[in-house]
PDB file of C-alpha atoms in Angstrom:
ATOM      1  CA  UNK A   1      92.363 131.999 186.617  1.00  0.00           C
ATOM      2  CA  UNK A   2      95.957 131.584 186.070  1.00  0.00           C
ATOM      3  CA  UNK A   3      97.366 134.812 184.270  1.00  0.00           C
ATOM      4  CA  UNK A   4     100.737 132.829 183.406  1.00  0.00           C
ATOM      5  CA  UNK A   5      99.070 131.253 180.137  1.00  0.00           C
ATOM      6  CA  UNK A   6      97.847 132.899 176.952  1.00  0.00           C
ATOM      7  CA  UNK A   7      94.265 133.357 175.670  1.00  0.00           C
ATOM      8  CA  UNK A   8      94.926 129.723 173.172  1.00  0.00           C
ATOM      9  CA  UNK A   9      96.802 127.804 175.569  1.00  0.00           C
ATOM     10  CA  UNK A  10      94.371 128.967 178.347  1.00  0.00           C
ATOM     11  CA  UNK A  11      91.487 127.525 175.770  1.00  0.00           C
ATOM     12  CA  UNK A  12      92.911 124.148 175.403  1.00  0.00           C
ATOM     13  CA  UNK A  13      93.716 123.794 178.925  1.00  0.00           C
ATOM     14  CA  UNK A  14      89.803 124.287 179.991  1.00  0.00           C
ATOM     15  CA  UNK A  15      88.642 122.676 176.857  1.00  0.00           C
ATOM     16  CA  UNK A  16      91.034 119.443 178.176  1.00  0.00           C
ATOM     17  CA  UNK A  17      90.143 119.747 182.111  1.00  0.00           C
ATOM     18  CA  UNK A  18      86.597 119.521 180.652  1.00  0.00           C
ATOM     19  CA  UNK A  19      87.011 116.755 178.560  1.00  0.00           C
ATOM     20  CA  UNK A  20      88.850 114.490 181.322  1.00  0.00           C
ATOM     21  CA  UNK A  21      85.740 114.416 183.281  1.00  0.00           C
ATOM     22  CA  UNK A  22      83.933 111.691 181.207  1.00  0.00           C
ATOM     23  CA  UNK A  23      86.731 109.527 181.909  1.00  0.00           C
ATOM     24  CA  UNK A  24      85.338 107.224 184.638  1.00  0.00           C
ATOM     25  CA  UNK A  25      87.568 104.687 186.837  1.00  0.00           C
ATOM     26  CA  UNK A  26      88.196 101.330 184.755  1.00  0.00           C
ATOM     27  CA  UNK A  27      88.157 103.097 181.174  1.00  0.00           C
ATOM     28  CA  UNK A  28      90.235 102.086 178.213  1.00  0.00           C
ATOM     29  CA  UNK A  29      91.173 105.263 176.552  1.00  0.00           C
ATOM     30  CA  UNK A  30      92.319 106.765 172.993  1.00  0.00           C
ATOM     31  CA  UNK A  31      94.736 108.855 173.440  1.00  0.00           C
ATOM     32  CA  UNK A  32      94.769 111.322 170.681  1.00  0.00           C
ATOM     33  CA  UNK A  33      98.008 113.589 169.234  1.00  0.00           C
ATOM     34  CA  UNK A  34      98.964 116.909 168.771  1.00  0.00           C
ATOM     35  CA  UNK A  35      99.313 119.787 170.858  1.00  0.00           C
ATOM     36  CA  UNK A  36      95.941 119.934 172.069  1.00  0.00           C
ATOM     37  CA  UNK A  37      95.904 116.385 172.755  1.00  0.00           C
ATOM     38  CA  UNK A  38      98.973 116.849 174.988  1.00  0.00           C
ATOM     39  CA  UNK A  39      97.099 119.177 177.152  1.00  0.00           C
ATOM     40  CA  UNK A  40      94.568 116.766 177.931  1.00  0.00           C
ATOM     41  CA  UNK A  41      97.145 114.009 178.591  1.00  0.00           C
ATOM     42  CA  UNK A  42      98.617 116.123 180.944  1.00  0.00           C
ATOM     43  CA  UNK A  43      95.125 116.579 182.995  1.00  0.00           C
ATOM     44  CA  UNK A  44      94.449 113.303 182.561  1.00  0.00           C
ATOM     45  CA  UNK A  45      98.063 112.345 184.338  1.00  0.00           C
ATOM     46  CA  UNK A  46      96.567 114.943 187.354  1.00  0.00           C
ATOM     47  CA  UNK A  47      93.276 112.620 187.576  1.00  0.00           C
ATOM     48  CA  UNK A  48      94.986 109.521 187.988  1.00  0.00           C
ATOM     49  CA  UNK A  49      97.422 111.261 190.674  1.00  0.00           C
ATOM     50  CA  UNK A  50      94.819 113.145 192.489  1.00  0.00           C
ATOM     51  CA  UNK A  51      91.961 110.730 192.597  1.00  0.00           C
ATOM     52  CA  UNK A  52      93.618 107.046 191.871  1.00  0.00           C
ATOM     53  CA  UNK A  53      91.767 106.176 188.443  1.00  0.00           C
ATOM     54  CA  UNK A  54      92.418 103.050 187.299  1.00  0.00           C
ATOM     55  CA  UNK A  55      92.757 103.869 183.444  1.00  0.00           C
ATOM     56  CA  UNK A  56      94.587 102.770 180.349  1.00  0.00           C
ATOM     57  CA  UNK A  57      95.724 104.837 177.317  1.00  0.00           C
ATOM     58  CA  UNK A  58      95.826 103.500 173.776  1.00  0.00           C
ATOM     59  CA  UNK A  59      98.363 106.683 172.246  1.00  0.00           C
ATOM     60  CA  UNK A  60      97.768 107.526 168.528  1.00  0.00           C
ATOM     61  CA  UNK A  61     101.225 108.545 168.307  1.00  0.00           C
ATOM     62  CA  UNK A  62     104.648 107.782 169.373  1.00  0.00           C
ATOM     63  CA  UNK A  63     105.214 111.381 170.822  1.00  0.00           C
ATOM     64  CA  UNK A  64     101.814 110.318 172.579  1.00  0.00           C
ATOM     65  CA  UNK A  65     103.062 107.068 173.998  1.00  0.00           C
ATOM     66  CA  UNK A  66     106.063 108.931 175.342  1.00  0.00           C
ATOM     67  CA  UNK A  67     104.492 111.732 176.933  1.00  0.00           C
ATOM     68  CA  UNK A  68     101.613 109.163 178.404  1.00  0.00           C
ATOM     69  CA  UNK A  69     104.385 106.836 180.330  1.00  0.00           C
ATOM     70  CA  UNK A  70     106.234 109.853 181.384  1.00  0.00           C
ATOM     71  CA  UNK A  71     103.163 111.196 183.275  1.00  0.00           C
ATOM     72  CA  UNK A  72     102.543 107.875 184.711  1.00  0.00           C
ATOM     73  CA  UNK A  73      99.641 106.754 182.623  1.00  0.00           C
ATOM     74  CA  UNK A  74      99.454 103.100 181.516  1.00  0.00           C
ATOM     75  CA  UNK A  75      99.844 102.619 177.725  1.00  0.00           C
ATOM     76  CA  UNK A  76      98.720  99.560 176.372  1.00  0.00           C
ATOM     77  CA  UNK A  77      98.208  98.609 172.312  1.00  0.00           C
ATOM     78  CA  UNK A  78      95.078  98.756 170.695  1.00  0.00           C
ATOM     79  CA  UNK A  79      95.757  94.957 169.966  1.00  0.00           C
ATOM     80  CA  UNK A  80      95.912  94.914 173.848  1.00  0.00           C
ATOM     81  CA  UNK A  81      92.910  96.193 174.831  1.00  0.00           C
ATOM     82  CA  UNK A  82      90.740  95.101 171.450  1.00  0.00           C
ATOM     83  CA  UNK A  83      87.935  97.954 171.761  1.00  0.00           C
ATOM     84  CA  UNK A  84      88.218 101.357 173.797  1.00  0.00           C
ATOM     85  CA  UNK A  85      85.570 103.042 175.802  1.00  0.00           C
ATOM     86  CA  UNK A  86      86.558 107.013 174.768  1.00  0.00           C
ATOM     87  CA  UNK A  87      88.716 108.572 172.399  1.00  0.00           C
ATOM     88  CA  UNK A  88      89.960 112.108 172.911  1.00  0.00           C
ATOM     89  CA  UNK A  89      91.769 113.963 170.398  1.00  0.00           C
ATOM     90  CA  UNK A  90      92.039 117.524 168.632  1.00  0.00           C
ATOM     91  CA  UNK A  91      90.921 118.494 165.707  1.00  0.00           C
ATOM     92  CA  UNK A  92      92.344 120.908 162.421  1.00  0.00           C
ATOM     93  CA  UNK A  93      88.641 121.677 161.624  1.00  0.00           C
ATOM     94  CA  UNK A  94      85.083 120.664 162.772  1.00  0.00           C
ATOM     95  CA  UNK A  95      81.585 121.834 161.511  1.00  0.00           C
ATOM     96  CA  UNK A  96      77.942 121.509 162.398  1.00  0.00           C
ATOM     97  CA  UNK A  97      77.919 118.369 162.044  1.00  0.00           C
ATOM     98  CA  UNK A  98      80.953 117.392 164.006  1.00  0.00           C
ATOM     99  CA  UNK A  99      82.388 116.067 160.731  1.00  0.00           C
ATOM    100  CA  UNK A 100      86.522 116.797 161.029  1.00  0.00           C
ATOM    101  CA  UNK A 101      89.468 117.634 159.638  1.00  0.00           C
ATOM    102  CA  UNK A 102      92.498 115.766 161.485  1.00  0.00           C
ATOM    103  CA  UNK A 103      96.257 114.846 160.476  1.00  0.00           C
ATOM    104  CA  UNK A 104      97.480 118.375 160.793  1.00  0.00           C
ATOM    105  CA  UNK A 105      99.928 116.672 162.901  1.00  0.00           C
ATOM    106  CA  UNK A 106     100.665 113.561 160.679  1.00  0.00           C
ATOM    107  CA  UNK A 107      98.798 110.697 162.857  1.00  0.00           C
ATOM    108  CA  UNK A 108      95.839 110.466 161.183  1.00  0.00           C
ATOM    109  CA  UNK A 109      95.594 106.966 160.404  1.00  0.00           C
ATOM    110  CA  UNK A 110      96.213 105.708 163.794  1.00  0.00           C
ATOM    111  CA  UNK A 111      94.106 108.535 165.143  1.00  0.00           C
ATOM    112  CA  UNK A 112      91.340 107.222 163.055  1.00  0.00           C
ATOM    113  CA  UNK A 113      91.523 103.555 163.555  1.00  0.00           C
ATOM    114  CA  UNK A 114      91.272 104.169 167.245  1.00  0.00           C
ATOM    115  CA  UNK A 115      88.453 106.738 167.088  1.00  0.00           C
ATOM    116  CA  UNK A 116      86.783 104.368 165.378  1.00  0.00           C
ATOM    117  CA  UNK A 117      87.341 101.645 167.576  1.00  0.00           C
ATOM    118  CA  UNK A 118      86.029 103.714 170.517  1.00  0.00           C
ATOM    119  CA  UNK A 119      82.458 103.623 171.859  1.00  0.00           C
ATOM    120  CA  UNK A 120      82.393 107.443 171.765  1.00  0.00           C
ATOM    121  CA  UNK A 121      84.809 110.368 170.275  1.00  0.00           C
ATOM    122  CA  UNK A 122      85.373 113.434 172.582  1.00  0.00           C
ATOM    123  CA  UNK A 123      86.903 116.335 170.307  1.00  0.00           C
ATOM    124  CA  UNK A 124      88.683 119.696 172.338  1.00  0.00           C
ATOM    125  CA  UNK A 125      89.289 122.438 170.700  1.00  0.00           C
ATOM    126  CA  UNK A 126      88.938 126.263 170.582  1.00  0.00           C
ATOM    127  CA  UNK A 127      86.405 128.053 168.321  1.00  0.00           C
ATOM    128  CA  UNK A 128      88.259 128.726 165.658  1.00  0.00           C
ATOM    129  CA  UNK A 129      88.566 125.897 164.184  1.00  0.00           C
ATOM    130  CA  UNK A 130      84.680 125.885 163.786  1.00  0.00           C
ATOM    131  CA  UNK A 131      83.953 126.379 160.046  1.00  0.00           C
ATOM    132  CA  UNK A 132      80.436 126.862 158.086  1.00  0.00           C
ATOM    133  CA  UNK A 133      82.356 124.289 155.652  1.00  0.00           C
ATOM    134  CA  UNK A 134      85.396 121.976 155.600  1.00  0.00           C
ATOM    135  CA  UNK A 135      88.734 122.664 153.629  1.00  0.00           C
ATOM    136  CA  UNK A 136      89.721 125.824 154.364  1.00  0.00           C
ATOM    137  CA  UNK A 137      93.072 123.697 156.983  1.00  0.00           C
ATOM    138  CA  UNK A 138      94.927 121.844 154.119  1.00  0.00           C
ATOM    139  CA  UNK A 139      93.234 117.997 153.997  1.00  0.00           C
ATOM    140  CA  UNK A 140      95.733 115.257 154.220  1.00  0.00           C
ATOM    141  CA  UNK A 141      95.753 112.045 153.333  1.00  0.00           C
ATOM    142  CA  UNK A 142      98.854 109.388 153.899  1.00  0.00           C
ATOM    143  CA  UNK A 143     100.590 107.706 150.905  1.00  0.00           C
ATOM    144  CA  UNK A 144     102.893 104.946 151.065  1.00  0.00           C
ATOM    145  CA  UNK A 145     106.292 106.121 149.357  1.00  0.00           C
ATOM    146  CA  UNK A 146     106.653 104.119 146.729  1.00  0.00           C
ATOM    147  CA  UNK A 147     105.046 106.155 143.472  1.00  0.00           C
ATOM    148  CA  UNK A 148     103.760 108.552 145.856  1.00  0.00           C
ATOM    149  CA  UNK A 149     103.744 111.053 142.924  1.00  0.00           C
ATOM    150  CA  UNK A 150     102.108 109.258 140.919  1.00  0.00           C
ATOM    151  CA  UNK A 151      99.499 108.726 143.801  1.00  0.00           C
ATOM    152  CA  UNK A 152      99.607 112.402 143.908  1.00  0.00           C
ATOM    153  CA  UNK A 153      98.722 112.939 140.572  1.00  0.00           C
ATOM    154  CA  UNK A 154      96.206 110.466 140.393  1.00  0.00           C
ATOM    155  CA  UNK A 155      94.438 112.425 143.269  1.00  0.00           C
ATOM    156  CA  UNK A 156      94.836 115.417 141.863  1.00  0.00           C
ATOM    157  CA  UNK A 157      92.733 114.055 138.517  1.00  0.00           C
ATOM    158  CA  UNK A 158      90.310 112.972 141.027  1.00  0.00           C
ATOM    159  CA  UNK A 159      89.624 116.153 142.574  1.00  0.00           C
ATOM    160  CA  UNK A 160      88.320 117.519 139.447  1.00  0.00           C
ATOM    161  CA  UNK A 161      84.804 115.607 139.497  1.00  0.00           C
ATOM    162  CA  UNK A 162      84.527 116.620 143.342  1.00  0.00           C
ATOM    163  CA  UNK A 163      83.148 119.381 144.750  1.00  0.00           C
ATOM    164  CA  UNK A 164      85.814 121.357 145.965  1.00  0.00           C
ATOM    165  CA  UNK A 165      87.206 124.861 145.173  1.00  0.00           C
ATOM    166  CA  UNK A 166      90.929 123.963 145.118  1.00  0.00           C
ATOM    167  CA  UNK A 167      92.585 121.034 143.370  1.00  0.00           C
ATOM    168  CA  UNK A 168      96.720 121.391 144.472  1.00  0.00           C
ATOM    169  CA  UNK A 169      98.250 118.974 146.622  1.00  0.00           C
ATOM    170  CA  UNK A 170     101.505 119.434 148.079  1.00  0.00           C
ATOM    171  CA  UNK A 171     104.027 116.495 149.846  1.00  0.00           C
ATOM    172  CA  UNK A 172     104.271 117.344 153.508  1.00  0.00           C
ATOM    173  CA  UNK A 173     108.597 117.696 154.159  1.00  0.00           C
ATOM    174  CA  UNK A 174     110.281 117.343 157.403  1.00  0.00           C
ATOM    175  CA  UNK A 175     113.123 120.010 156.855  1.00  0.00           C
ATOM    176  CA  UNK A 176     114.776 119.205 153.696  1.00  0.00           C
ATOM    177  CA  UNK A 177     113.385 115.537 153.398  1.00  0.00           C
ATOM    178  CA  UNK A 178     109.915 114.188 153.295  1.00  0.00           C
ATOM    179  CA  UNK A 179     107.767 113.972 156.239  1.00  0.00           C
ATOM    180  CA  UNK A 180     107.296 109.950 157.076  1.00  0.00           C
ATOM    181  CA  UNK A 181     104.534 109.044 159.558  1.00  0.00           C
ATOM    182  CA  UNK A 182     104.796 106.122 162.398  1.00  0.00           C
ATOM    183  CA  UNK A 183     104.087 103.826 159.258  1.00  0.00           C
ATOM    184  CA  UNK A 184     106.634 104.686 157.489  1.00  0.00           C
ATOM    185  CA  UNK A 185     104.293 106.578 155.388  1.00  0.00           C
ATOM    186  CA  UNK A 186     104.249 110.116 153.666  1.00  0.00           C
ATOM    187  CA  UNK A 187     101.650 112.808 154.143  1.00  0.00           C
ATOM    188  CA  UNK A 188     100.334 114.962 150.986  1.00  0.00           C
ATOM    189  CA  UNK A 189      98.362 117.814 152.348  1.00  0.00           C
ATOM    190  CA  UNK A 190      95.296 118.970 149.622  1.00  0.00           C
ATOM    191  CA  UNK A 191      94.662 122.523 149.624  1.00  0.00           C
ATOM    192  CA  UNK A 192      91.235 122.136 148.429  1.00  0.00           C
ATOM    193  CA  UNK A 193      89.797 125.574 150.129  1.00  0.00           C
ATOM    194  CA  UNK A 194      86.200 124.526 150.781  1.00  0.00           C
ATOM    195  CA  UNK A 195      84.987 120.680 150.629  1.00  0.00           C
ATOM    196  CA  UNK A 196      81.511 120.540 149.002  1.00  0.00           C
ATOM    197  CA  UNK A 197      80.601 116.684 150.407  1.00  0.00           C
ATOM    198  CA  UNK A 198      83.604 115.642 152.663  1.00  0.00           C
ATOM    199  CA  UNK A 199      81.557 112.074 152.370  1.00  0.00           C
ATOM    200  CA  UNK A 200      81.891 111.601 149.256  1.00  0.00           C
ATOM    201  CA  UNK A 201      85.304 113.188 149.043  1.00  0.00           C
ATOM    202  CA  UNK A 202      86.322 110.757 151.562  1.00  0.00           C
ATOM    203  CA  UNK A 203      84.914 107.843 149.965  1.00  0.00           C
ATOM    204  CA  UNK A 204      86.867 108.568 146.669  1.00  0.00           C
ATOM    205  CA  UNK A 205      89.826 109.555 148.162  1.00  0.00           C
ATOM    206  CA  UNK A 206      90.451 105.949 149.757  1.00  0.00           C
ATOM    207  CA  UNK A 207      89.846 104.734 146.445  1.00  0.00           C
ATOM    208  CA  UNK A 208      92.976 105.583 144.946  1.00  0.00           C
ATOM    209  CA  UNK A 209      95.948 103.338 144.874  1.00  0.00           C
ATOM    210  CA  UNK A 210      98.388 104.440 146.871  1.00  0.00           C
ATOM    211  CA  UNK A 211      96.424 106.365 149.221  1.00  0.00           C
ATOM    212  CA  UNK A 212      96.382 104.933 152.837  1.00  0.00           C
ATOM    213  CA  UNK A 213      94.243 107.209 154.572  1.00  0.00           C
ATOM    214  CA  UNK A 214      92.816 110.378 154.560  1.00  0.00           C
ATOM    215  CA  UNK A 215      92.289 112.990 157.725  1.00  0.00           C
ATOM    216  CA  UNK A 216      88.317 113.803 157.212  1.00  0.00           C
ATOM    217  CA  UNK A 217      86.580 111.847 159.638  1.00  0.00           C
ATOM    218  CA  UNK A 218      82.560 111.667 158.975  1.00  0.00           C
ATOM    219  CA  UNK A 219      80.234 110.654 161.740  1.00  0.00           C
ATOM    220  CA  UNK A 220      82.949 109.814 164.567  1.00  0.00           C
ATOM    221  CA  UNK A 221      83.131 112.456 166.452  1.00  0.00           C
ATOM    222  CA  UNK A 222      80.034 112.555 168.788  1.00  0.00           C
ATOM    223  CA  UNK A 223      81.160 115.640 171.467  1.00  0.00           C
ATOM    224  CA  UNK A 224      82.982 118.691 170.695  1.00  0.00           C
ATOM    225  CA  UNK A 225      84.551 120.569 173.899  1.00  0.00           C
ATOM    226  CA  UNK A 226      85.418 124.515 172.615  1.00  0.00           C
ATOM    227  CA  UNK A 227      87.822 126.065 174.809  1.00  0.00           C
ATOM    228  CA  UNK A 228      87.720 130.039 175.188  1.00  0.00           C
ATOM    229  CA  UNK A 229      90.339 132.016 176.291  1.00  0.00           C
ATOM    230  CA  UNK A 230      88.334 133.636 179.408  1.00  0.00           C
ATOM    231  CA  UNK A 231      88.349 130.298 180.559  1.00  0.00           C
ATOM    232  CA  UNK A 232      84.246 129.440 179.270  1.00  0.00           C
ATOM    233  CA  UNK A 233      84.082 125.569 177.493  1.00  0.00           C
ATOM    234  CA  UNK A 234      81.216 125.223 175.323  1.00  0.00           C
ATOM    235  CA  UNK A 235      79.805 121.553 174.693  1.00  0.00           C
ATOM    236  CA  UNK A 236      78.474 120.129 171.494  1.00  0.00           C
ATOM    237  CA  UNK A 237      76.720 116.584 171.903  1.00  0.00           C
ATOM    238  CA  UNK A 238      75.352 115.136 168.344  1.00  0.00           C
ATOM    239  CA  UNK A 239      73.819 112.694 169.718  1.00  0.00           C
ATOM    240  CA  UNK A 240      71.885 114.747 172.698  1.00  0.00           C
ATOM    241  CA  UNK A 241      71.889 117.873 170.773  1.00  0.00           C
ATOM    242  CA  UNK A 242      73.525 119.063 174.080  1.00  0.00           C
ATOM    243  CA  UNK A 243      74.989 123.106 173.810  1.00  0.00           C
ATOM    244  CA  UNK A 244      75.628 123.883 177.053  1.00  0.00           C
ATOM    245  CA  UNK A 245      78.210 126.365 178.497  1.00  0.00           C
ATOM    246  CA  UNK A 246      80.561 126.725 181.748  1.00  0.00           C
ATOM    247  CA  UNK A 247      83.562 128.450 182.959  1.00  0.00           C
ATOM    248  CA  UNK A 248      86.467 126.404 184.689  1.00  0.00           C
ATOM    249  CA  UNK A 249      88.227 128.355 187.478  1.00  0.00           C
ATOM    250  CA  UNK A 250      91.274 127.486 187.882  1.00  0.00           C
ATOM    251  CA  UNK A 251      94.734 129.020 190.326  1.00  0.00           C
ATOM    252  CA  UNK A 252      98.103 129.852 188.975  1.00  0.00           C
ATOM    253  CA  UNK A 253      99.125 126.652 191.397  1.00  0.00           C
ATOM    254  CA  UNK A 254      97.072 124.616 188.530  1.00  0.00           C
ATOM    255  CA  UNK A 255      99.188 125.265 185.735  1.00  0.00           C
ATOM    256  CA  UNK A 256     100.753 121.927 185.316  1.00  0.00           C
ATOM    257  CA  UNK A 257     102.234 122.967 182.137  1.00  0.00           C
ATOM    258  CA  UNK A 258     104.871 125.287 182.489  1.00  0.00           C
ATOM    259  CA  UNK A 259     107.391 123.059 180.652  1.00  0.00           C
ATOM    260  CA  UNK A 260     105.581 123.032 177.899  1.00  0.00           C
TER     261      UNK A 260
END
């Protein structure tokens, strides 16, 4: 076990060397975002070096796409490759279900349209973002700009008839100036605490005009790979009911991340 990484990053590494093993030669992959996500890129890139897989990536994200063709990985469009064979992504939050809370890292929309145009959703994470219920990480949802406050507003009104324990919303800013997706969108994050029925909040949230997307993603996600700090991953199948649990030994000479 490599002593040169902390307890979290040591987590997502063995949560991401885990999840990289369903990827079989000949796959079309979603590539998910975020700095999980770049972890598993990363030992997906040491796959296709060490053992010749003959993969593509579908990225989620610009910074995705950039990291992917720097490692050597061939990115392709979703358009391109028209359906996908695994998504694997992070996650904000996740519960018993394996219901989510994405977009913490302002991709959601493309995250979700290729989840959902996978034949199966891998999740890594670490345990804490585990929750009894959904909402405690900020929910967002992307707006287009124009009247985005009024969008704002108009979600905030609709938070009142859902079940939720907050009701603020705030615009996600880059800096001094608004945050603005790979759309060309803006993110409002919801600090809504604890989320009652994330299916029906999700339904309702898409209804409002203005509102693009929104990051809770019901009945997707069908692994979850928890990453511990000792180096023990933990796997969550809701379609098996698979729990199982295994440590991944790795050397110091493994850590393929120093530059990050």
């Amino acid at each position: 076990m490599s002593e040169t990484l902390s307890p979290i990053d040591t987590a997502k590494f063995v949560a991401s060397k885990r999840a990289v093993e369903f990827v079989e030669d000949g796959m079309k992959l979603g590539l998910g975002t975020g700095s999980t996500a770049a972890w598993m890129v990363r030992c997906l890139a040491e796959r296709i070096r060490e053992e010749g897989l003959n993969v593509v990536g579908v990225p989620t994200s610009t910074r995705t796409a950039e990291l992917a063709r720097s490692l050597g990985i061939k990115v392709i469009s979703l358009d391109e490759a028209k359906w996908l064979d695994l998504t694997i992504d992070g996650a904000d939050e996740f519960d018993a279900e394996l219901n989510l809370i994405k977009g913490g890292g302002g991709a959601l929309l493309q995250e979700k349209i290729v989840a959902t145009a996978s034949d199966q959703m891998i999740v890594i994470t670490d345990a804490a973002k585990e929750v009894e219920h959904l909402g405690a990480f900020p929910l967002p949802i992307e707006v287009i700009p124009f009247g985005w406050q009024t969008t704002k507003t108009l979600v905030e009104e609709a938070l009142g008839s859902m079940d939720v324990l907050g009701q603020s919303s705030t615009l996600r800013m880059n800096g001094e100036v608004p945050f603005v997706t790979d759309e060309g969108n803006h993110i409002v994050d919801l600090h809504l605490q604890r989320i009652g029925n994330a299916r029906q909040l999700a339904l309702v949230l898409n209804q409002v005009p203005g509102v693009v997307e929104n990051g809770l993603f019901i009945d997707i996600c069908d692994k979850v790979i928890i990453g511990h700090g000792d180096g023990r991953v933990q796997t969550k199948d809701i379609i098996t009911g698979e729990d199982s649990e295994r440590t991944i030994e790795f050397a110091e000479t493994d850590n393929i991340f120093a530059d990050l």
